Coordinates of C-alpha atoms in Angstrom, one line a residue:
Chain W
X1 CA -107.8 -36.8 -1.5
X2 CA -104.5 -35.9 -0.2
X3 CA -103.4 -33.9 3.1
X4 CA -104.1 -30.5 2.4
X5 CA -101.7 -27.6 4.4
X6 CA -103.1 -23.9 5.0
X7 CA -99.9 -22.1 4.7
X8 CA -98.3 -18.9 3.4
X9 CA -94.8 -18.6 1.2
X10 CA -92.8 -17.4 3.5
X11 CA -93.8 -18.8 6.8
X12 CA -91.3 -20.1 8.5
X13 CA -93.1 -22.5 10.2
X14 CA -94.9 -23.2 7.1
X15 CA -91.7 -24.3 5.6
X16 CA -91.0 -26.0 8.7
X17 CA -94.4 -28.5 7.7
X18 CA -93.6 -28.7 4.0
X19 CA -90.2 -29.6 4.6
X20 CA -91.5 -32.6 6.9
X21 CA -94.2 -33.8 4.6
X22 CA -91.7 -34.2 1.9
X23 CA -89.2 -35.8 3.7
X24 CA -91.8 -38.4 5.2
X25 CA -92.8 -38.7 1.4
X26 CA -96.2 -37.6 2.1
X27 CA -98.4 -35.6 -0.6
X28 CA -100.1 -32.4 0.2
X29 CA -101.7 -29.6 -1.6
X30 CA -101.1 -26.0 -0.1
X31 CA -103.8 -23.0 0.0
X32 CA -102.4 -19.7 0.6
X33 CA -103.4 -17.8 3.6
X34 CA -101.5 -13.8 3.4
X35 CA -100.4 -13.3 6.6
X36 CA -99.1 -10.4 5.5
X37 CA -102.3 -8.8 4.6
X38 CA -104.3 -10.2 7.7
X39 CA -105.8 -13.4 6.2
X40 CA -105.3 -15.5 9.0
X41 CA -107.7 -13.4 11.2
X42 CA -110.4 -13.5 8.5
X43 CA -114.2 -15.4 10.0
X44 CA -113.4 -17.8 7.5
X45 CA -110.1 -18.8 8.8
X46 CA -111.2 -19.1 12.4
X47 CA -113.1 -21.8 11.6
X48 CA -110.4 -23.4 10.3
X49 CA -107.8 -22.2 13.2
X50 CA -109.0 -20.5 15.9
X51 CA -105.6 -19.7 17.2
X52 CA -105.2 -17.6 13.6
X53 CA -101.8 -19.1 13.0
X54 CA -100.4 -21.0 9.7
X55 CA -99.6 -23.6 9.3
X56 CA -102.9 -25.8 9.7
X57 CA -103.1 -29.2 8.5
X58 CA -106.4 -30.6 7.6
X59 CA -106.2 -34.7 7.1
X60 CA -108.2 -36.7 4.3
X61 CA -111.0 -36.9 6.4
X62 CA -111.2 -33.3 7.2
X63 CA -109.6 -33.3 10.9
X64 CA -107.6 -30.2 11.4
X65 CA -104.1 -30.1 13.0
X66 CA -102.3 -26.7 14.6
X67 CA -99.0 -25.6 15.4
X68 CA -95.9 -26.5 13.0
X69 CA -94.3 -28.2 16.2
X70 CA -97.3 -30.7 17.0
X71 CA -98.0 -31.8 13.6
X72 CA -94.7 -32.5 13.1
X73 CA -95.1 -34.7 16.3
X74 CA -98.2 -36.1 14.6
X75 CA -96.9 -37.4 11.6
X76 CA -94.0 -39.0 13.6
X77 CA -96.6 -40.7 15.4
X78 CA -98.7 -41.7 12.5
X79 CA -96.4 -41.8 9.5
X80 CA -93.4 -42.7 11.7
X81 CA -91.1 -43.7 8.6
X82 CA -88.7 -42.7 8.0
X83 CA -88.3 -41.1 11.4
X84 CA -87.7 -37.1 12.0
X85 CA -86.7 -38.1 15.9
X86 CA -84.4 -40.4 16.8
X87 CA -85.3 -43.5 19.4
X88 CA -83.8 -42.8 22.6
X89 CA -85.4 -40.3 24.9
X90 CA -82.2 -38.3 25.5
X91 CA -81.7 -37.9 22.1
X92 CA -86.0 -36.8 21.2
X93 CA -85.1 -34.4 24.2
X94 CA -82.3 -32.8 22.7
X95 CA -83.6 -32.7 19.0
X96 CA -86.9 -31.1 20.7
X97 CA -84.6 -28.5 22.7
X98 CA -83.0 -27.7 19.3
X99 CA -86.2 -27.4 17.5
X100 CA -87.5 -25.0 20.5
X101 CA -84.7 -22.8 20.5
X102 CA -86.0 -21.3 17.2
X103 CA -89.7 -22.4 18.0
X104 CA -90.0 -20.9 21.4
X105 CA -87.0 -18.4 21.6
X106 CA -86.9 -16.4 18.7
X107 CA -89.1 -17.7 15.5
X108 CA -92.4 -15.6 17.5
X109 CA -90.0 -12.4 18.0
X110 CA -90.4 -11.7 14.2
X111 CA -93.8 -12.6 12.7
X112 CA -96.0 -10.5 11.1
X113 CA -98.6 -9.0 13.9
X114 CA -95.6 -8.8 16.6
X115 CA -93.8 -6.9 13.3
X116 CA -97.4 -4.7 12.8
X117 CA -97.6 -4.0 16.5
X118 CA -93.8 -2.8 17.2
X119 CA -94.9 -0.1 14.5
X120 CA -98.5 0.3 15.9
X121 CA -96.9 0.5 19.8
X122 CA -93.9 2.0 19.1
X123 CA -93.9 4.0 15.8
X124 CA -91.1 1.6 14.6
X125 CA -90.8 2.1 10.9
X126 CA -89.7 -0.2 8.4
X127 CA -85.9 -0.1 9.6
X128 CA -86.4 0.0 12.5
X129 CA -88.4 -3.4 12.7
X130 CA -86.4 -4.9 10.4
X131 CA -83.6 -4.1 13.1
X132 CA -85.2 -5.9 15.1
X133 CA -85.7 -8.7 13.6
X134 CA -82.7 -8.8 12.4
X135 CA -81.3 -8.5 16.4
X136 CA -83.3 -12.0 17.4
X137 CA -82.2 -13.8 14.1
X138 CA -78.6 -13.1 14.5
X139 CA -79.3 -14.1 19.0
X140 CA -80.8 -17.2 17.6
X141 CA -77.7 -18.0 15.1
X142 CA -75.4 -17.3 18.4
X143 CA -77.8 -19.6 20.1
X144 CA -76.9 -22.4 17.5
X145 CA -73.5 -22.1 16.9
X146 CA -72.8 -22.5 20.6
X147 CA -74.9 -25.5 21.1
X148 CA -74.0 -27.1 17.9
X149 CA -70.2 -26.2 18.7
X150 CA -70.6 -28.1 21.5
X151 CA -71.8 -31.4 19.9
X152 CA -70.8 -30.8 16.3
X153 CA -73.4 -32.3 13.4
X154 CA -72.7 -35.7 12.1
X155 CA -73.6 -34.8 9.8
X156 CA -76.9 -33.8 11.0
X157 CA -77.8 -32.2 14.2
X158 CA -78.8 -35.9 15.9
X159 CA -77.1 -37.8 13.5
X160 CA -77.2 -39.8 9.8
X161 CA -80.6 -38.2 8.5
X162 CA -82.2 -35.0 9.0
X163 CA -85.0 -34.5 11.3
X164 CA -87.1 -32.1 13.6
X165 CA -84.2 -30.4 14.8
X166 CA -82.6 -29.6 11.2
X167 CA -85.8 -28.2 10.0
X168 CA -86.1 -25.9 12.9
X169 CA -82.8 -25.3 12.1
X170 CA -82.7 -24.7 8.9
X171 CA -85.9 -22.6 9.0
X172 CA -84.2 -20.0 11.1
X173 CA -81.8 -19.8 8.2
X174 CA -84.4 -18.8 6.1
X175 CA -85.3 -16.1 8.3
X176 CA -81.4 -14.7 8.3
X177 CA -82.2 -15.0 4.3
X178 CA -85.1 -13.4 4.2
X179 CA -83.8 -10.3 5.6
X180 CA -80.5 -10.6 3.8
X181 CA -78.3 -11.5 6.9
X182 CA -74.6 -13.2 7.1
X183 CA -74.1 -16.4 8.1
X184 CA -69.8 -16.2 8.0
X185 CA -70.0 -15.7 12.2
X186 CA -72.2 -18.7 12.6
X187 CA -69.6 -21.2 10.4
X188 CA -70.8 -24.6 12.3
X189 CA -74.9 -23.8 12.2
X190 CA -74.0 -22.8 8.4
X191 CA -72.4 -25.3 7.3
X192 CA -75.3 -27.5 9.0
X193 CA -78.1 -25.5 6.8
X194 CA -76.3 -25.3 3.9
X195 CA -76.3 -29.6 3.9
X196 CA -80.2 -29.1 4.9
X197 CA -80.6 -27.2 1.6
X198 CA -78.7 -29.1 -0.3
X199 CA -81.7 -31.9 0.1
X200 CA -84.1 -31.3 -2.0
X201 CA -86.7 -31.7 0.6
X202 CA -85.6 -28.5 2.0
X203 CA -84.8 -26.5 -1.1
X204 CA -87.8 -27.4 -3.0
X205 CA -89.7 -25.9 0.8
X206 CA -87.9 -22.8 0.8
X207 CA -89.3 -19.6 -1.4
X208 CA -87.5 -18.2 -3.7
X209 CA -86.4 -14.8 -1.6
X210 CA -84.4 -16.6 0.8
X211 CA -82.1 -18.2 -1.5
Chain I
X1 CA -79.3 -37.4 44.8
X2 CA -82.7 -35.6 43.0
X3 CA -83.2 -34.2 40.6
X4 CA -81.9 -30.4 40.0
X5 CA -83.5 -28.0 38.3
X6 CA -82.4 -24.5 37.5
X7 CA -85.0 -21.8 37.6
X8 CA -86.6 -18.9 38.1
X9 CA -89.0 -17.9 41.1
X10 CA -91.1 -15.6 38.2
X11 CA -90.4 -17.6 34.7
X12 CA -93.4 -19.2 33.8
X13 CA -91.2 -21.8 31.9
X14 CA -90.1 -23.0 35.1
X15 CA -93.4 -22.9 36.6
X16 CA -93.9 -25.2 33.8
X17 CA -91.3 -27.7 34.6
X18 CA -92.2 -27.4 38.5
X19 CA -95.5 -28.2 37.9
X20 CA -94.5 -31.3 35.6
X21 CA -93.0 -32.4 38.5
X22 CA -95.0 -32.2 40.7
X23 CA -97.2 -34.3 39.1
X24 CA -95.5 -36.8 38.5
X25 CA -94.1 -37.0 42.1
X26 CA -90.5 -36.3 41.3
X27 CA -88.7 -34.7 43.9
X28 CA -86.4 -31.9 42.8
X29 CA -84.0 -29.2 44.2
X30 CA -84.0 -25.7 42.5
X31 CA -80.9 -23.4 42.1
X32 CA -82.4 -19.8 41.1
X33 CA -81.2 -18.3 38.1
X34 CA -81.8 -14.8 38.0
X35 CA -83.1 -13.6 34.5
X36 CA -83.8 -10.2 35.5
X37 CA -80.3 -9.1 36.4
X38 CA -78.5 -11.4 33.6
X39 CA -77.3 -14.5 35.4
X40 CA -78.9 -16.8 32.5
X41 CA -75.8 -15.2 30.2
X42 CA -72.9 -15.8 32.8
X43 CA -69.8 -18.0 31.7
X44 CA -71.0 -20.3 34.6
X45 CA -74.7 -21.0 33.0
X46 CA -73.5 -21.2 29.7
X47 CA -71.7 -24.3 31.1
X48 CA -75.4 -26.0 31.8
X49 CA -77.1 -24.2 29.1
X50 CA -75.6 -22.5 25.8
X51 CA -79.3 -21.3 25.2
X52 CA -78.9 -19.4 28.3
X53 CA -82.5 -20.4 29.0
X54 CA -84.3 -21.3 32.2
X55 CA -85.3 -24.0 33.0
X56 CA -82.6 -26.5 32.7
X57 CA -83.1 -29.9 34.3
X58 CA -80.0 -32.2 35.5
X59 CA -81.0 -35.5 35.7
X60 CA -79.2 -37.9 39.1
X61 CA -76.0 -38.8 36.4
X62 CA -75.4 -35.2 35.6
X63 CA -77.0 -35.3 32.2
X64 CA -78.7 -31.3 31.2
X65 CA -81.9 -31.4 29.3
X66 CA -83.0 -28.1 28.4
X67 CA -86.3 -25.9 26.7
X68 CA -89.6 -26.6 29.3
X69 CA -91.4 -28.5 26.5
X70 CA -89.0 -30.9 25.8
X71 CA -88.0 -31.2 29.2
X72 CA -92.0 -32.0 29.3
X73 CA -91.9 -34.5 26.9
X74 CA -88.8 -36.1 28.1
X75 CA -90.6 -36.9 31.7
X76 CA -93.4 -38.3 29.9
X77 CA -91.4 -41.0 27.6
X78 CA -89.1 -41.8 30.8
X79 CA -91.5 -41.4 33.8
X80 CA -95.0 -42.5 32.0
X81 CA -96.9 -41.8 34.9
X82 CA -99.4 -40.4 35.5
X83 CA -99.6 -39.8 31.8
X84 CA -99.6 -35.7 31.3
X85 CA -100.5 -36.4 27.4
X86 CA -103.6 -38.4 26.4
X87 CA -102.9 -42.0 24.0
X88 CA -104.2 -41.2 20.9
X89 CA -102.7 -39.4 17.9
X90 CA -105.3 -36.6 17.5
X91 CA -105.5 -35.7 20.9
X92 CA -101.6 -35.9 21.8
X93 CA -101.6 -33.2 18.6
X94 CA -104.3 -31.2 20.1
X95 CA -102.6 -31.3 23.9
X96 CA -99.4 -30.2 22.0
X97 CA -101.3 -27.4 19.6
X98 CA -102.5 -25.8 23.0
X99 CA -99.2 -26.0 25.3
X100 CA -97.8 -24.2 21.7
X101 CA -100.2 -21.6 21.5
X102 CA -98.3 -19.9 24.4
X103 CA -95.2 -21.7 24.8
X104 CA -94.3 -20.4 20.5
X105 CA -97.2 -18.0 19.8
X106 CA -97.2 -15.5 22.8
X107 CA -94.7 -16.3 26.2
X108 CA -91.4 -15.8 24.5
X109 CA -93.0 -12.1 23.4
X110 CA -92.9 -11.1 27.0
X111 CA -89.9 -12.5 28.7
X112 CA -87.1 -10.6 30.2
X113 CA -84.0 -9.9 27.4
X114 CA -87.3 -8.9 25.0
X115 CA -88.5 -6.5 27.1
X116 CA -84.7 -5.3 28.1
X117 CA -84.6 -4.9 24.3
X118 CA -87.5 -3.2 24.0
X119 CA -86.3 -0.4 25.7
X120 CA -83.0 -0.5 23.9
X121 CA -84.7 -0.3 20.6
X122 CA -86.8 1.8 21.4
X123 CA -86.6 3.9 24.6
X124 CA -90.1 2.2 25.6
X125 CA -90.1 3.2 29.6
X126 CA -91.9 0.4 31.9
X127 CA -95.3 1.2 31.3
X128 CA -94.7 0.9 27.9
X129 CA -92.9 -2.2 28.0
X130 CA -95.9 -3.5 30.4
X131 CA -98.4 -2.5 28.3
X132 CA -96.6 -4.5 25.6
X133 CA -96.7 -7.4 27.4
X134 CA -100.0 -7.1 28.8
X135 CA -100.9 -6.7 24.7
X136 CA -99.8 -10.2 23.7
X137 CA -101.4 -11.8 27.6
X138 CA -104.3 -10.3 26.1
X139 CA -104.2 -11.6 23.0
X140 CA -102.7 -15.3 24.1
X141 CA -106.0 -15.3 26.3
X142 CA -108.2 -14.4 23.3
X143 CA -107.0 -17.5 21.6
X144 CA -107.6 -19.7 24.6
X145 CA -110.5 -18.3 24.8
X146 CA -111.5 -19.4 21.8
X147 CA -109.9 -22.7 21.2
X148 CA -111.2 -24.0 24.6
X149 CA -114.9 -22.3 23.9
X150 CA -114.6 -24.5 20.8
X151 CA -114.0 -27.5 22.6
X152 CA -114.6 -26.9 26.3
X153 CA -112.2 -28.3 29.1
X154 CA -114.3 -31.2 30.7
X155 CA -113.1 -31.1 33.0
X156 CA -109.4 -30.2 32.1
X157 CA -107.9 -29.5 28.6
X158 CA -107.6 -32.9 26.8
X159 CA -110.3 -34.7 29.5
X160 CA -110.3 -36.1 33.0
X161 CA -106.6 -35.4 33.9
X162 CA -104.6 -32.2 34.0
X163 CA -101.9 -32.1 31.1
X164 CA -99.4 -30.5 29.2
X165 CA -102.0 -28.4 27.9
X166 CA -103.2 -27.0 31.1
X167 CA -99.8 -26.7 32.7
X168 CA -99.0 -24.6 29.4
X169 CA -102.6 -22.7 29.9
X170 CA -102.4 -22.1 33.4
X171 CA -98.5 -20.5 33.1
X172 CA -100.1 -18.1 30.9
X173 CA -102.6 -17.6 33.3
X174 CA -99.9 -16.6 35.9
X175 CA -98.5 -14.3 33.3
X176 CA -101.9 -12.8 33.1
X177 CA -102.1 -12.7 36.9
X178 CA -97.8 -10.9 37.3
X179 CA -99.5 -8.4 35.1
X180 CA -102.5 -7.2 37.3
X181 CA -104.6 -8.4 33.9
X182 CA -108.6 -9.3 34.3
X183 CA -109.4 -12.6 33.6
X184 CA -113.3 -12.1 33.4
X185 CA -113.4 -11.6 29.7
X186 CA -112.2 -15.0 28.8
X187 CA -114.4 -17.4 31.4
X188 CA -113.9 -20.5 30.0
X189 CA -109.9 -20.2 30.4
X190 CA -110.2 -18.3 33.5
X191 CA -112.8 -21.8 35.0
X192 CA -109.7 -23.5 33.6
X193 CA -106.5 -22.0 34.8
X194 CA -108.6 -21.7 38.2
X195 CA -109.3 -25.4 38.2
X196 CA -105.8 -26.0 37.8
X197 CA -104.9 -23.6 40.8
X198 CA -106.6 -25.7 43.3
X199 CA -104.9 -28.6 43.0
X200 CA -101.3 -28.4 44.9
X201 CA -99.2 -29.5 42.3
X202 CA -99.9 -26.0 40.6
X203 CA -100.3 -23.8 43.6
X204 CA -97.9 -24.7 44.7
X205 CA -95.5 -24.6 41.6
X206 CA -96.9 -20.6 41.7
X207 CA -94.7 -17.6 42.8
X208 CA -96.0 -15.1 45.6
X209 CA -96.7 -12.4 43.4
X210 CA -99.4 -14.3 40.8
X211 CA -102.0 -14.9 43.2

């Protein structure tokens, strides 16, 4: 048996897990759960996840891991090479802040039941929603290129490899390609993503709209 | 000197941080940032914190750390104790999976610049915007509700000791409680966030109006 990842193709924080397991070198089969069309609140993926959220993680023996931020933290822990943080506690804090400013700040702003209830509360149609998203992706890129500015990537966010804070990273890119957005203002937190995705542990994470 | 922390008397990622604090016995000064009228966007904060996030915490040498959770983890690795996550693997990534489920899943729905947006978007008036919020507290206390039903505190979150997980839990209790929300439907967080309340290091951590 290998690990096996309830996820859906255009998670963001699905990609976020994938991207992870393939740069730790770690096999994992995927099962689709449409997130799109309600899936995750279905009685049969409750049991799985109560919190009705993808990604889960269930392990060879059948243990269940939640929340693209923790399992990350998990295989770190238990499959610690090659590392996604770096050693010194300074440094986890600041790849940790990076990964939360996507994670925390702006990442839950555009999933699919806070897009289902703007139009349920609201009456926002398509545009409209999509406007909205669009808003929070582009505050999040502003977010990024001024803390990145400030300590430039070298190449990656914390240093030689890529890690937790590149994912994050490069998973809020995927949201600004998703919904067809332009990277040209952000120049420092593109040229970061674009060196994410030239890795095929990224690109091969990715689906193909956001390309 | 102590450590400084800039915050907010009403965030509830603050409360976080103060009650992190507080149990670990870390004495701290805190310089108000106020999110409601903008003062997290000012040239002067941007300085501390290009997220123009609250909290920040500035360690004795000057050094910023920023985003609650990593701040969280950041006393843990540095100031071990008492430990505010438990040792093993599985249960770190459960302690973790919990603090997320509000700190990624359903706080960042509700906090000031998204509900200043809401009503730029769409004209929502106040009770609209509360009744927003009061939507995703609602449904943030459903899924405590049932992960903690699942696996019930005993006597806090992860076991003996409060955490990460109930200092998470019991901020979105004190969103619940800003909100004039009823707890009773969802007894097993509300036995929770309550146990958490009587101890000082969260009361006291508390603003005036969540009580």
């Amino acid at each position: 048996m290998t690990l096996r990842m309830y996820g859906f193709w255009r998670s963001i924080a699905s990609f976020r897990l994938r991207v992870a397991l393939n740069l730790k070198g770690l096999a994992f089969e995927e099962e689709s759960v449409d997130i799109l069309h309600g899936s995750q609140f279905t009685a049969a993926y409750d049991k799985v996840n109560p919190a009705h959220s993808v990604p889960s993680l269930v392990e060879e023996d059948g243990h269940v891991l939640l929340q693209s931020l923790a399992i990350l933290e998990y295989l770190e822990e238990t499959r610690p090479r090659p590392p996604l943080l770096p050693a010194a506690p300074r440094e986890r804090a600041y790849a940790r802040a990076l990964a939360l400013a996507t994670v925390a700040d702006t990442h839950p702003l555009m999933v699919p039941r806070v897009r289902s209830h703007l139009a349920a509360a609201f009456g926002a149609d398509e545009a409209a929603v999509n406007a909205w998203v669009r808003h929070w992706v582009g505050e999040g890129m502003g977010a990024y290129e001024r803390l990145l500015s400030r300590r430039p990537p070298a190449p990656f966010a914390l240093g030689a490899a890529p890690g937790i804070a590149d994912i994050c990273i490069a998973g809020h890119a995927m949201s600004a390609q998703l919904f067809a957005m332009d990277l040209e203002p952000y120049p420092v937190f593109k040229t970061l993503t674009e060196r994410c995705f030239a890795l095929p542990a990224f690109a091969s994470a990715r689906p193909p709209g956001a390309r």
